[in-house]
Amino acid sequence: MNLSPHFTLEEMIKSQSGDRAGIDNLPLPPHREALRALCLHVLEPIRECFGVVIVNSGYRGPELNRMVGGAASSQHCLGEAADIEIPGMANGDLARWIEAHLEYDQLILECYKPGIPSSGWVHVSYKSLKPNRKQELTATVVNGKMTYTPGIAK
Ligand SMILES: [Zn+2]
């Protein structure tokens, strides 16, 4: 089932951990519509510019989210967020491109190590029913704990 011209529901709900645990991870209709808005307004423009977007994690139902230790308030659980990468492109560069070109709610450069282009990933969310906050953060692990600082780190 296509959510937008180049993104399917299947790739937005896929989880290898979920598959292994036998979790079907199917979104309710409002969450499916939120995924569609995320695809249309964020993922499609990125794909149009770079030709490909890899979705590492999109929707997480409550069961899957608990299993992967996600925050209960995670926008992944609402279908509003995806963790993405582009092969061959530094995740820091991807985050800065999104910051410069797109409307989004929250943009987080996660676990990125400058100098190691493939390290980390980009978390991006989009709200279709409420105003988008346009908030940028960088997340790094400090003493075993995910720590957030404002802005996209250079
Ligand atoms: Zn995420």
PDB file of C-alpha atoms and ligand atoms in Angstrom:
ATOM      1  CA  MET A   1       0.000   0.000   0.000  1.00  0.00           C
ATOM      2  CA  ASN A   2       1.443   3.358  -1.072  1.00  0.00           C
ATOM      3  CA  LEU A   3       1.271   6.277   1.354  1.00  0.00           C
ATOM      4  CA  SER A   4       2.855   8.649  -1.153  1.00  0.00           C
ATOM      5  CA  PRO A   5       4.338   8.225  -4.657  1.00  0.00           C
ATOM      6  CA  HIS A   6       7.590   6.616  -3.420  1.00  0.00           C
ATOM      7  CA  PHE A   7       6.847   5.354   0.098  1.00  0.00           C
ATOM      8  CA  THR A   8       4.821   2.355   1.163  1.00  0.00           C
ATOM      9  CA  LEU A   9       3.050   1.625   4.431  1.00  0.00           C
ATOM     10  CA  GLU A  10       5.175  -1.533   4.656  1.00  0.00           C
ATOM     11  CA  GLU A  11       8.482   0.347   4.798  1.00  0.00           C
ATOM     12  CA  MET A  12       7.086   2.852   7.315  1.00  0.00           C
ATOM     13  CA  ILE A  13       6.042   0.116   9.783  1.00  0.00           C
ATOM     14  CA  LYS A  14       8.849  -2.364   9.170  1.00  0.00           C
ATOM     15  CA  SER A  15      10.959  -3.433  12.116  1.00  0.00           C
ATOM     16  CA  GLN A  16      13.376  -6.323  12.211  1.00  0.00           C
ATOM     17  CA  SER A  17      13.120  -6.474  16.015  1.00  0.00           C
ATOM     18  CA  GLY A  18       9.332  -6.464  15.694  1.00  0.00           C
ATOM     19  CA  ASP A  19       9.423  -9.230  13.087  1.00  0.00           C
ATOM     20  CA  ARG A  20      11.615 -11.359  15.318  1.00  0.00           C
ATOM     21  CA  ALA A  21       9.210 -10.884  18.236  1.00  0.00           C
ATOM     22  CA  GLY A  22       6.138 -11.551  16.074  1.00  0.00           C
ATOM     23  CA  ILE A  23       4.687  -8.046  16.526  1.00  0.00           C
ATOM     24  CA  ASP A  24       2.533  -6.953  13.566  1.00  0.00           C
ATOM     25  CA  ASN A  25       2.982  -3.200  14.321  1.00  0.00           C
ATOM     26  CA  LEU A  26      -0.081  -2.067  12.352  1.00  0.00           C
ATOM     27  CA  PRO A  27      -1.040   1.602  12.818  1.00  0.00           C
ATOM     28  CA  LEU A  28      -4.572   2.834  13.508  1.00  0.00           C
ATOM     29  CA  PRO A  29      -6.039   5.019  10.733  1.00  0.00           C
ATOM     30  CA  PRO A  30      -5.042   8.374  12.351  1.00  0.00           C
ATOM     31  CA  HIS A  31      -1.450   7.175  12.690  1.00  0.00           C
ATOM     32  CA  ARG A  32      -1.486   5.958   9.094  1.00  0.00           C
ATOM     33  CA  GLU A  33      -2.639   9.418   7.995  1.00  0.00           C
ATOM     34  CA  ALA A  34       0.155  11.009  10.053  1.00  0.00           C
ATOM     35  CA  LEU A  35       2.649   8.713   8.286  1.00  0.00           C
ATOM     36  CA  ARG A  36       1.212   9.797   4.946  1.00  0.00           C
ATOM     37  CA  ALA A  37       1.722  13.479   5.829  1.00  0.00           C
ATOM     38  CA  LEU A  38       5.298  12.756   6.943  1.00  0.00           C
ATOM     39  CA  CYS A  39       5.979  10.983   3.631  1.00  0.00           C
ATOM     40  CA  LEU A  40       4.419  13.733   1.523  1.00  0.00           C
ATOM     41  CA  HIS A  41       5.917  16.745   3.279  1.00  0.00           C
ATOM     42  CA  VAL A  42       9.307  15.461   4.410  1.00  0.00           C
ATOM     43  CA  LEU A  43      10.408  12.180   2.835  1.00  0.00           C
ATOM     44  CA  GLU A  44       9.261  12.868  -0.735  1.00  0.00           C
ATOM     45  CA  PRO A  45      11.111  16.219  -1.036  1.00  0.00           C
ATOM     46  CA  ILE A  46      14.290  14.552   0.311  1.00  0.00           C
ATOM     47  CA  ARG A  47      13.923  11.691  -2.150  1.00  0.00           C
ATOM     48  CA  GLU A  48      13.288  14.104  -4.985  1.00  0.00           C
ATOM     49  CA  CYS A  49      16.596  15.832  -4.254  1.00  0.00           C
ATOM     50  CA  PHE A  50      18.790  12.815  -3.432  1.00  0.00           C
ATOM     51  CA  GLY A  51      17.093   9.908  -5.240  1.00  0.00           C
ATOM     52  CA  VAL A  52      16.805   7.629  -2.239  1.00  0.00           C
ATOM     53  CA  VAL A  53      15.806   7.662   1.431  1.00  0.00           C
ATOM     54  CA  ILE A  54      16.339   4.704   3.747  1.00  0.00           C
ATOM     55  CA  VAL A  55      13.766   4.516   6.563  1.00  0.00           C
ATOM     56  CA  ASN A  56      15.361   2.735   9.531  1.00  0.00           C
ATOM     57  CA  SER A  57      12.334   3.181  11.753  1.00  0.00           C
ATOM     58  CA  GLY A  58       8.970   4.825  11.170  1.00  0.00           C
ATOM     59  CA  TYR A  59       5.802   3.927  13.077  1.00  0.00           C
ATOM     60  CA  ARG A  60       6.176   2.067  16.363  1.00  0.00           C
ATOM     61  CA  GLY A  61       3.075   0.670  17.967  1.00  0.00           C
ATOM     62  CA  PRO A  62       3.005   0.552  21.792  1.00  0.00           C
ATOM     63  CA  GLU A  63       4.241  -3.028  21.910  1.00  0.00           C
ATOM     64  CA  LEU A  64       7.197  -2.463  19.594  1.00  0.00           C
ATOM     65  CA  ASN A  65       8.048   0.852  21.251  1.00  0.00           C
ATOM     66  CA  ARG A  66       8.200  -0.786  24.687  1.00  0.00           C
ATOM     67  CA  MET A  67      10.365  -3.550  23.279  1.00  0.00           C
ATOM     68  CA  VAL A  68      12.926  -1.169  21.760  1.00  0.00           C
ATOM     69  CA  GLY A  69      12.932   1.029  24.887  1.00  0.00           C
ATOM     70  CA  GLY A  70      11.464   4.083  23.123  1.00  0.00           C
ATOM     71  CA  ALA A  71      10.074   7.006  25.130  1.00  0.00           C
ATOM     72  CA  ALA A  72       6.325   6.598  25.759  1.00  0.00           C
ATOM     73  CA  SER A  73       5.747  10.067  24.289  1.00  0.00           C
ATOM     74  CA  SER A  74       7.764   9.251  21.148  1.00  0.00           C
ATOM     75  CA  GLN A  75       6.390  10.739  17.940  1.00  0.00           C
ATOM     76  CA  HIS A  76       7.201   7.381  16.332  1.00  0.00           C
ATOM     77  CA  CYS A  77       4.137   6.063  18.233  1.00  0.00           C
ATOM     78  CA  LEU A  78       1.911   8.667  16.545  1.00  0.00           C
ATOM     79  CA  GLY A  79       3.204   7.990  13.044  1.00  0.00           C
ATOM     80  CA  GLU A  80       4.741  11.459  13.041  1.00  0.00           C
ATOM     81  CA  ALA A  81       8.447  10.538  13.020  1.00  0.00           C
ATOM     82  CA  ALA A  82      10.992   8.562  11.054  1.00  0.00           C
ATOM     83  CA  ASP A  83      14.677   7.750  11.497  1.00  0.00           C
ATOM     84  CA  ILE A  84      16.298   8.072   8.111  1.00  0.00           C
ATOM     85  CA  GLU A  85      19.596   7.938   6.237  1.00  0.00           C
ATOM     86  CA  ILE A  86      20.869   8.373   2.697  1.00  0.00           C
ATOM     87  CA  PRO A  87      23.570   5.941   1.600  1.00  0.00           C
ATOM     88  CA  GLY A  88      26.859   7.727   0.990  1.00  0.00           C
ATOM     89  CA  MET A  89      25.735  10.994   2.595  1.00  0.00           C
ATOM     90  CA  ALA A  90      26.915  12.155   6.015  1.00  0.00           C
ATOM     91  CA  ASN A  91      23.980  12.287   8.412  1.00  0.00           C
ATOM     92  CA  GLY A  92      25.119  15.729   9.569  1.00  0.00           C
ATOM     93  CA  ASP A  93      24.810  16.999   5.992  1.00  0.00           C
ATOM     94  CA  LEU A  94      21.366  15.419   5.641  1.00  0.00           C
ATOM     95  CA  ALA A  95      20.156  17.091   8.855  1.00  0.00           C
ATOM     96  CA  ARG A  96      21.465  20.478   7.690  1.00  0.00           C
ATOM     97  CA  TRP A  97      19.786  20.062   4.286  1.00  0.00           C
ATOM     98  CA  ILE A  98      16.443  19.329   5.964  1.00  0.00           C
ATOM     99  CA  GLU A  99      16.917  22.287   8.311  1.00  0.00           C
ATOM    100  CA  ALA A 100      17.511  24.611   5.346  1.00  0.00           C
ATOM    101  CA  HIS A 101      14.784  23.348   3.020  1.00  0.00           C
ATOM    102  CA  LEU A 102      11.842  21.717   4.770  1.00  0.00           C
ATOM    103  CA  GLU A 103       8.997  22.251   7.190  1.00  0.00           C
ATOM    104  CA  TYR A 104       9.254  19.847  10.142  1.00  0.00           C
ATOM    105  CA  ASP A 105       8.272  19.589  13.782  1.00  0.00           C
ATOM    106  CA  GLN A 106      11.464  18.209  15.284  1.00  0.00           C
ATOM    107  CA  LEU A 107      14.788  17.446  13.638  1.00  0.00           C
ATOM    108  CA  ILE A 108      17.358  15.491  15.640  1.00  0.00           C
ATOM    109  CA  LEU A 109      20.845  14.516  14.538  1.00  0.00           C
ATOM    110  CA  GLU A 110      21.311  11.353  16.606  1.00  0.00           C
ATOM    111  CA  CYS A 111      24.527   9.598  17.586  1.00  0.00           C
ATOM    112  CA  TYR A 112      26.472  11.284  14.791  1.00  0.00           C
ATOM    113  CA  LYS A 113      30.265  11.358  15.039  1.00  0.00           C
ATOM    114  CA  PRO A 114      31.788  14.084  12.843  1.00  0.00           C
ATOM    115  CA  GLY A 115      34.337  12.510  10.520  1.00  0.00           C
ATOM    116  CA  ILE A 116      32.381   9.231  10.353  1.00  0.00           C
ATOM    117  CA  PRO A 117      29.755  10.025   7.676  1.00  0.00           C
ATOM    118  CA  SER A 118      27.645   6.906   8.141  1.00  0.00           C
ATOM    119  CA  SER A 119      27.499   7.202  11.943  1.00  0.00           C
ATOM    120  CA  GLY A 120      24.155   7.886  13.590  1.00  0.00           C
ATOM    121  CA  TRP A 121      20.925   8.772  11.839  1.00  0.00           C
ATOM    122  CA  VAL A 122      18.485  11.642  11.362  1.00  0.00           C
ATOM    123  CA  HIS A 123      15.198  11.682  13.296  1.00  0.00           C
ATOM    124  CA  VAL A 124      12.609  13.937  11.697  1.00  0.00           C
ATOM    125  CA  SER A 125       8.963  14.499  12.588  1.00  0.00           C
ATOM    126  CA  TYR A 126       6.041  16.330  11.043  1.00  0.00           C
ATOM    127  CA  LYS A 127       2.664  17.385  12.440  1.00  0.00           C
ATOM    128  CA  SER A 128      -0.213  17.830  10.013  1.00  0.00           C
ATOM    129  CA  LEU A 129      -2.887  18.757  12.561  1.00  0.00           C
ATOM    130  CA  LYS A 130      -0.919  21.106  14.832  1.00  0.00           C
ATOM    131  CA  PRO A 131       1.716  23.784  14.190  1.00  0.00           C
ATOM    132  CA  ASN A 132       5.214  22.433  13.633  1.00  0.00           C
ATOM    133  CA  ARG A 133       7.730  23.543  16.257  1.00  0.00           C
ATOM    134  CA  LYS A 134      10.746  23.699  13.910  1.00  0.00           C
ATOM    135  CA  GLN A 135      13.009  22.502  16.690  1.00  0.00           C
ATOM    136  CA  GLU A 136      16.557  21.275  16.003  1.00  0.00           C
ATOM    137  CA  LEU A 137      18.550  19.113  18.400  1.00  0.00           C
ATOM    138  CA  THR A 138      21.701  17.036  18.454  1.00  0.00           C
ATOM    139  CA  ALA A 139      21.624  13.850  20.511  1.00  0.00           C
ATOM    140  CA  THR A 140      24.779  12.201  21.755  1.00  0.00           C
ATOM    141  CA  VAL A 141      25.407   9.466  24.271  1.00  0.00           C
ATOM    142  CA  VAL A 142      27.187  10.860  27.324  1.00  0.00           C
ATOM    143  CA  ASN A 143      28.068   8.404  30.084  1.00  0.00           C
ATOM    144  CA  GLY A 144      25.604   5.893  28.671  1.00  0.00           C
ATOM    145  CA  LYS A 145      22.730   8.387  28.593  1.00  0.00           C
ATOM    146  CA  MET A 146      21.203  10.076  25.532  1.00  0.00           C
ATOM    147  CA  THR A 147      21.834  13.804  25.933  1.00  0.00           C
ATOM    148  CA  TYR A 148      20.180  16.536  23.817  1.00  0.00           C
ATOM    149  CA  THR A 149      21.701  19.890  22.923  1.00  0.00           C
ATOM    150  CA  PRO A 150      20.021  22.648  20.887  1.00  0.00           C
ATOM    151  CA  GLY A 151      20.889  23.022  17.207  1.00  0.00           C
ATOM    152  CA  ILE A 152      22.444  20.698  14.640  1.00  0.00           C
ATOM    153  CA  ALA A 153      26.108  20.143  15.571  1.00  0.00           C
ATOM    154  CA  LYS A 154      28.744  20.970  12.974  1.00  0.00           C
TER     155      LYS A 154
HETATM  156 ZN    ZN B   1      13.527   8.582  15.945  1.00  0.00          ZN
END
